[in-house]
């Protein structure tokens, strides 16, 4: 699994960036328009132009596609969107190109079908479906320290590949996420300083025994 890619943007379009790593491998990543703009801004701010791009690898029978994200909030939103029946990866990218994560979550929270229906490719029926399936998953919270609305990201969101693997095995997604959150909280000292891959190995081996 690929969690992130680090390198320099060598070309970009409305919905993609091409990234050259220091090892000489060039990756094509499909991205929302919002992520493309954010990643190019980060690249311009970097002294050497090198940036880290969060990723999701989608493997189908006839294709393998890599999707890139500006931040964890958008990646989490993407991962939840593609669990909705009828929403594929490219449709999810179109949604995230047409609306920010924050505004999308606000629309879910307020059950604003009209606003969701204005997103290209999303009608009233699909808007209602998004609200029913994602309103209690993608949560917005008022930050007591400011007036900004933020996405509520759980520690388990960093391990979307493991979550998806267990969902495909027939396990309940919400229960898997709650279990990962508990494992991360209960084993902070054990996991301190461990790499992402080492944490994934720990979580997978523990979950397979007791989920």
Short mmCIF file of C-alpha atoms in Angstrom, two decimals:
data_model
loop_
_atom_site.label_atom_id
_atom_site.label_comp_id
_atom_site.label_asym_id
_atom_site.label_seq_id
_atom_site.Cartn_x
_atom_site.Cartn_y
_atom_site.Cartn_z
CA UNK A 1 0.00 0.00 0.00
CA UNK A 2 1.13 3.58 -0.69
CA UNK A 3 0.44 6.11 2.05
CA UNK A 4 2.29 9.10 0.60
CA UNK A 5 4.75 10.13 -2.11
CA UNK A 6 7.51 12.68 -1.72
CA UNK A 7 8.93 14.47 -4.71
CA UNK A 8 8.68 17.43 -7.07
CA UNK A 9 5.71 18.34 -9.26
CA UNK A 10 6.93 18.25 -12.87
CA UNK A 11 3.55 18.88 -14.52
CA UNK A 12 -0.07 19.34 -13.56
CA UNK A 13 -3.58 19.75 -14.93
CA UNK A 14 -7.01 20.59 -13.58
CA UNK A 15 -7.33 17.15 -12.00
CA UNK A 16 -3.85 15.66 -11.85
CA UNK A 17 -0.23 16.18 -10.86
CA UNK A 18 2.85 14.30 -12.06
CA UNK A 19 5.45 13.89 -9.33
CA UNK A 20 9.11 12.93 -9.80
CA UNK A 21 10.67 11.29 -6.75
CA UNK A 22 14.34 11.52 -5.77
CA UNK A 23 14.69 7.90 -6.90
CA UNK A 24 13.80 8.86 -10.45
CA UNK A 25 10.29 7.35 -10.49
CA UNK A 26 7.53 9.58 -11.84
CA UNK A 27 3.98 9.08 -10.54
CA UNK A 28 0.72 10.27 -12.07
CA UNK A 29 -1.78 11.20 -9.35
CA UNK A 30 -5.41 12.08 -9.96
CA UNK A 31 -6.46 14.94 -7.68
CA UNK A 32 -9.30 17.33 -7.04
CA UNK A 33 -8.87 20.83 -8.40
CA UNK A 34 -8.65 22.07 -4.80
CA UNK A 35 -5.78 19.67 -4.07
CA UNK A 36 -3.92 20.60 -7.27
CA UNK A 37 -4.01 24.27 -6.27
CA UNK A 38 -2.98 23.51 -2.68
CA UNK A 39 -0.13 21.20 -3.72
CA UNK A 40 1.24 23.71 -6.24
CA UNK A 41 1.18 26.38 -3.55
CA UNK A 42 3.13 24.09 -1.20
CA UNK A 43 5.61 23.36 -3.98
CA UNK A 44 6.19 27.07 -4.58
CA UNK A 45 6.74 27.62 -0.86
CA UNK A 46 9.23 24.76 -0.58
CA UNK A 47 12.90 25.73 -0.94
CA UNK A 48 13.69 22.81 -3.24
CA UNK A 49 10.18 22.30 -4.60
CA UNK A 50 9.86 18.92 -2.92
CA UNK A 51 6.59 18.11 -1.15
CA UNK A 52 4.80 15.16 0.46
CA UNK A 53 1.50 14.12 -1.11
CA UNK A 54 -0.96 11.86 0.69
CA UNK A 55 -2.27 9.02 -1.50
CA UNK A 56 -4.90 6.36 -1.96
CA UNK A 57 -4.21 3.45 -4.32
CA UNK A 58 -7.31 2.04 -6.03
CA UNK A 59 -6.83 -1.41 -7.59
CA UNK A 60 -9.52 -2.62 -9.96
CA UNK A 61 -9.60 -5.71 -12.17
CA UNK A 62 -8.74 -3.65 -15.24
CA UNK A 63 -6.79 -0.73 -13.80
CA UNK A 64 -4.60 0.63 -11.01
CA UNK A 65 -5.01 4.33 -10.16
CA UNK A 66 -3.27 6.56 -7.66
CA UNK A 67 -5.14 9.48 -6.10
CA UNK A 68 -3.37 12.37 -4.38
CA UNK A 69 -4.59 14.73 -1.65
CA UNK A 70 -3.55 18.06 -0.21
CA UNK A 71 -4.40 17.08 3.37
CA UNK A 72 -5.79 14.29 5.55
CA UNK A 73 -9.25 15.84 5.68
CA UNK A 74 -9.72 15.54 1.94
CA UNK A 75 -8.31 12.01 1.84
CA UNK A 76 -10.69 10.95 4.62
CA UNK A 77 -13.62 12.54 2.80
CA UNK A 78 -12.63 10.77 -0.43
CA UNK A 79 -12.36 7.40 1.33
CA UNK A 80 -15.84 7.81 2.79
CA UNK A 81 -17.37 9.05 -0.46
CA UNK A 82 -16.34 5.95 -2.39
CA UNK A 83 -18.14 3.73 0.14
CA UNK A 84 -21.43 5.24 -1.06
CA UNK A 85 -23.14 3.07 -3.66
CA UNK A 86 -22.84 4.72 -7.08
CA UNK A 87 -19.92 6.99 -6.14
CA UNK A 88 -16.65 5.85 -7.69
CA UNK A 89 -13.19 7.34 -7.20
CA UNK A 90 -13.42 9.70 -10.16
CA UNK A 91 -16.88 10.88 -9.17
CA UNK A 92 -15.54 11.51 -5.66
CA UNK A 93 -12.73 13.63 -7.16
CA UNK A 94 -15.32 15.62 -9.15
CA UNK A 95 -17.29 16.25 -5.95
CA UNK A 96 -14.18 17.42 -4.09
CA UNK A 97 -13.30 19.67 -7.03
CA UNK A 98 -16.67 21.38 -6.86
CA UNK A 99 -16.88 21.95 -3.10
CA UNK A 100 -14.45 22.22 -0.21
CA UNK A 101 -14.40 19.51 2.45
CA UNK A 102 -15.61 21.99 5.05
CA UNK A 103 -18.59 23.13 2.95
CA UNK A 104 -19.43 19.54 2.04
CA UNK A 105 -19.51 18.50 5.70
CA UNK A 106 -21.61 21.55 6.58
CA UNK A 107 -24.12 20.56 3.89
CA UNK A 108 -24.28 17.04 5.32
CA UNK A 109 -24.70 18.33 8.85
CA UNK A 110 -27.51 20.72 7.89
CA UNK A 111 -29.07 18.15 5.54
CA UNK A 112 -28.89 20.69 2.73
CA UNK A 113 -30.00 18.54 -0.22
CA UNK A 114 -30.36 21.63 -2.41
CA UNK A 115 -26.70 22.59 -1.98
CA UNK A 116 -25.48 19.05 -2.59
CA UNK A 117 -27.69 18.78 -5.69
CA UNK A 118 -25.83 21.73 -7.23
CA UNK A 119 -22.62 19.68 -7.36
CA UNK A 120 -22.14 18.43 -10.97
CA UNK A 121 -23.35 14.84 -11.29
CA UNK A 122 -25.19 14.87 -7.96
CA UNK A 123 -28.97 15.03 -8.11
CA UNK A 124 -31.46 15.24 -5.27
CA UNK A 125 -31.64 11.46 -4.88
CA UNK A 126 -27.86 11.06 -4.60
CA UNK A 127 -27.70 14.09 -2.30
CA UNK A 128 -30.14 12.41 0.06
CA UNK A 129 -28.12 9.20 -0.10
CA UNK A 130 -24.93 11.08 0.82
CA UNK A 131 -26.65 12.62 3.84
CA UNK A 132 -28.07 9.30 5.02
CA UNK A 133 -24.76 7.45 4.75
CA UNK A 134 -22.16 10.08 5.63
CA UNK A 135 -23.83 12.56 7.99
CA UNK A 136 -22.84 10.59 11.09
CA UNK A 137 -19.44 9.60 9.71
CA UNK A 138 -18.05 12.94 8.52
CA UNK A 139 -18.78 15.13 11.52
CA UNK A 140 -18.28 18.86 11.96
CA UNK A 141 -17.59 20.33 15.35
CA UNK A 142 -17.52 23.89 16.61
CA UNK A 143 -14.07 24.67 17.95
CA UNK A 144 -14.53 26.41 21.28
CA UNK A 145 -11.33 28.35 20.66
CA UNK A 146 -12.52 29.88 17.39
CA UNK A 147 -15.50 30.26 15.13
CA UNK A 148 -14.09 27.98 12.46
CA UNK A 149 -15.75 24.70 11.58
CA UNK A 150 -13.41 21.76 11.28
CA UNK A 151 -13.62 18.17 10.21
CA UNK A 152 -13.56 15.66 13.03
CA UNK A 153 -10.70 13.31 12.09
CA UNK A 154 -10.16 10.14 14.09
CA UNK A 155 -6.73 8.50 14.56
CA UNK A 156 -8.02 5.50 12.62
CA UNK A 157 -8.45 7.65 9.48
CA UNK A 158 -4.71 7.37 8.89
CA UNK A 159 -5.17 3.63 8.34
CA UNK A 160 -7.85 3.67 5.62
CA UNK A 161 -6.27 0.71 3.78
CA UNK A 162 -6.58 -1.54 6.82
CA UNK A 163 -10.16 -0.39 7.41
CA UNK A 164 -11.08 -1.11 3.80
CA UNK A 165 -9.41 -4.54 3.96
CA UNK A 166 -11.53 -5.57 6.95
CA UNK A 167 -14.69 -4.12 5.41
CA UNK A 168 -14.05 -6.28 2.33
CA UNK A 169 -13.77 -9.26 4.70
CA UNK A 170 -17.29 -8.52 5.87
CA UNK A 171 -16.63 -6.58 9.08
CA UNK A 172 -18.60 -3.51 10.13
CA UNK A 173 -16.68 -0.36 9.19
CA UNK A 174 -17.73 1.65 12.24
CA UNK A 175 -16.70 -1.15 14.60
CA UNK A 176 -13.31 -1.56 12.88
CA UNK A 177 -12.61 2.19 13.15
CA UNK A 178 -13.60 2.24 16.82
CA UNK A 179 -11.35 -0.75 17.51
CA UNK A 180 -8.37 0.92 15.79
CA UNK A 181 -8.96 4.14 17.74
CA UNK A 182 -8.91 2.14 21.00
CA UNK A 183 -5.79 0.20 20.03
CA UNK A 184 -3.91 3.40 19.15
CA UNK A 185 -4.98 5.04 22.41
CA UNK A 186 -4.17 2.01 24.59
CA UNK A 187 -0.76 1.38 22.99
CA UNK A 188 0.67 4.88 22.67
CA UNK A 189 3.90 4.01 24.47
CA UNK A 190 4.36 0.78 22.50
CA UNK A 191 3.82 2.55 19.17
CA UNK A 192 5.77 5.72 19.98
CA UNK A 193 8.50 6.26 17.38
CA UNK A 194 7.27 3.42 15.17
CA UNK A 195 6.94 3.94 11.42
CA UNK A 196 3.58 3.96 9.70
CA UNK A 197 4.27 0.50 8.29
CA UNK A 198 5.14 -0.89 11.74
CA UNK A 199 1.92 0.54 13.16
CA UNK A 200 -0.04 -1.03 10.32
CA UNK A 201 1.54 -4.43 11.00
CA UNK A 202 0.66 -4.17 14.70
CA UNK A 203 -2.91 -3.10 14.02
CA UNK A 204 -3.55 -5.72 11.38
CA UNK A 205 -2.17 -8.61 13.44
CA UNK A 206 -4.12 -7.50 16.51
CA UNK A 207 -7.37 -6.88 14.64
CA UNK A 208 -7.27 -10.20 12.82
CA UNK A 209 -7.37 -11.89 16.22
CA UNK A 210 -10.29 -10.04 17.71
CA UNK A 211 -12.47 -7.94 15.42
#
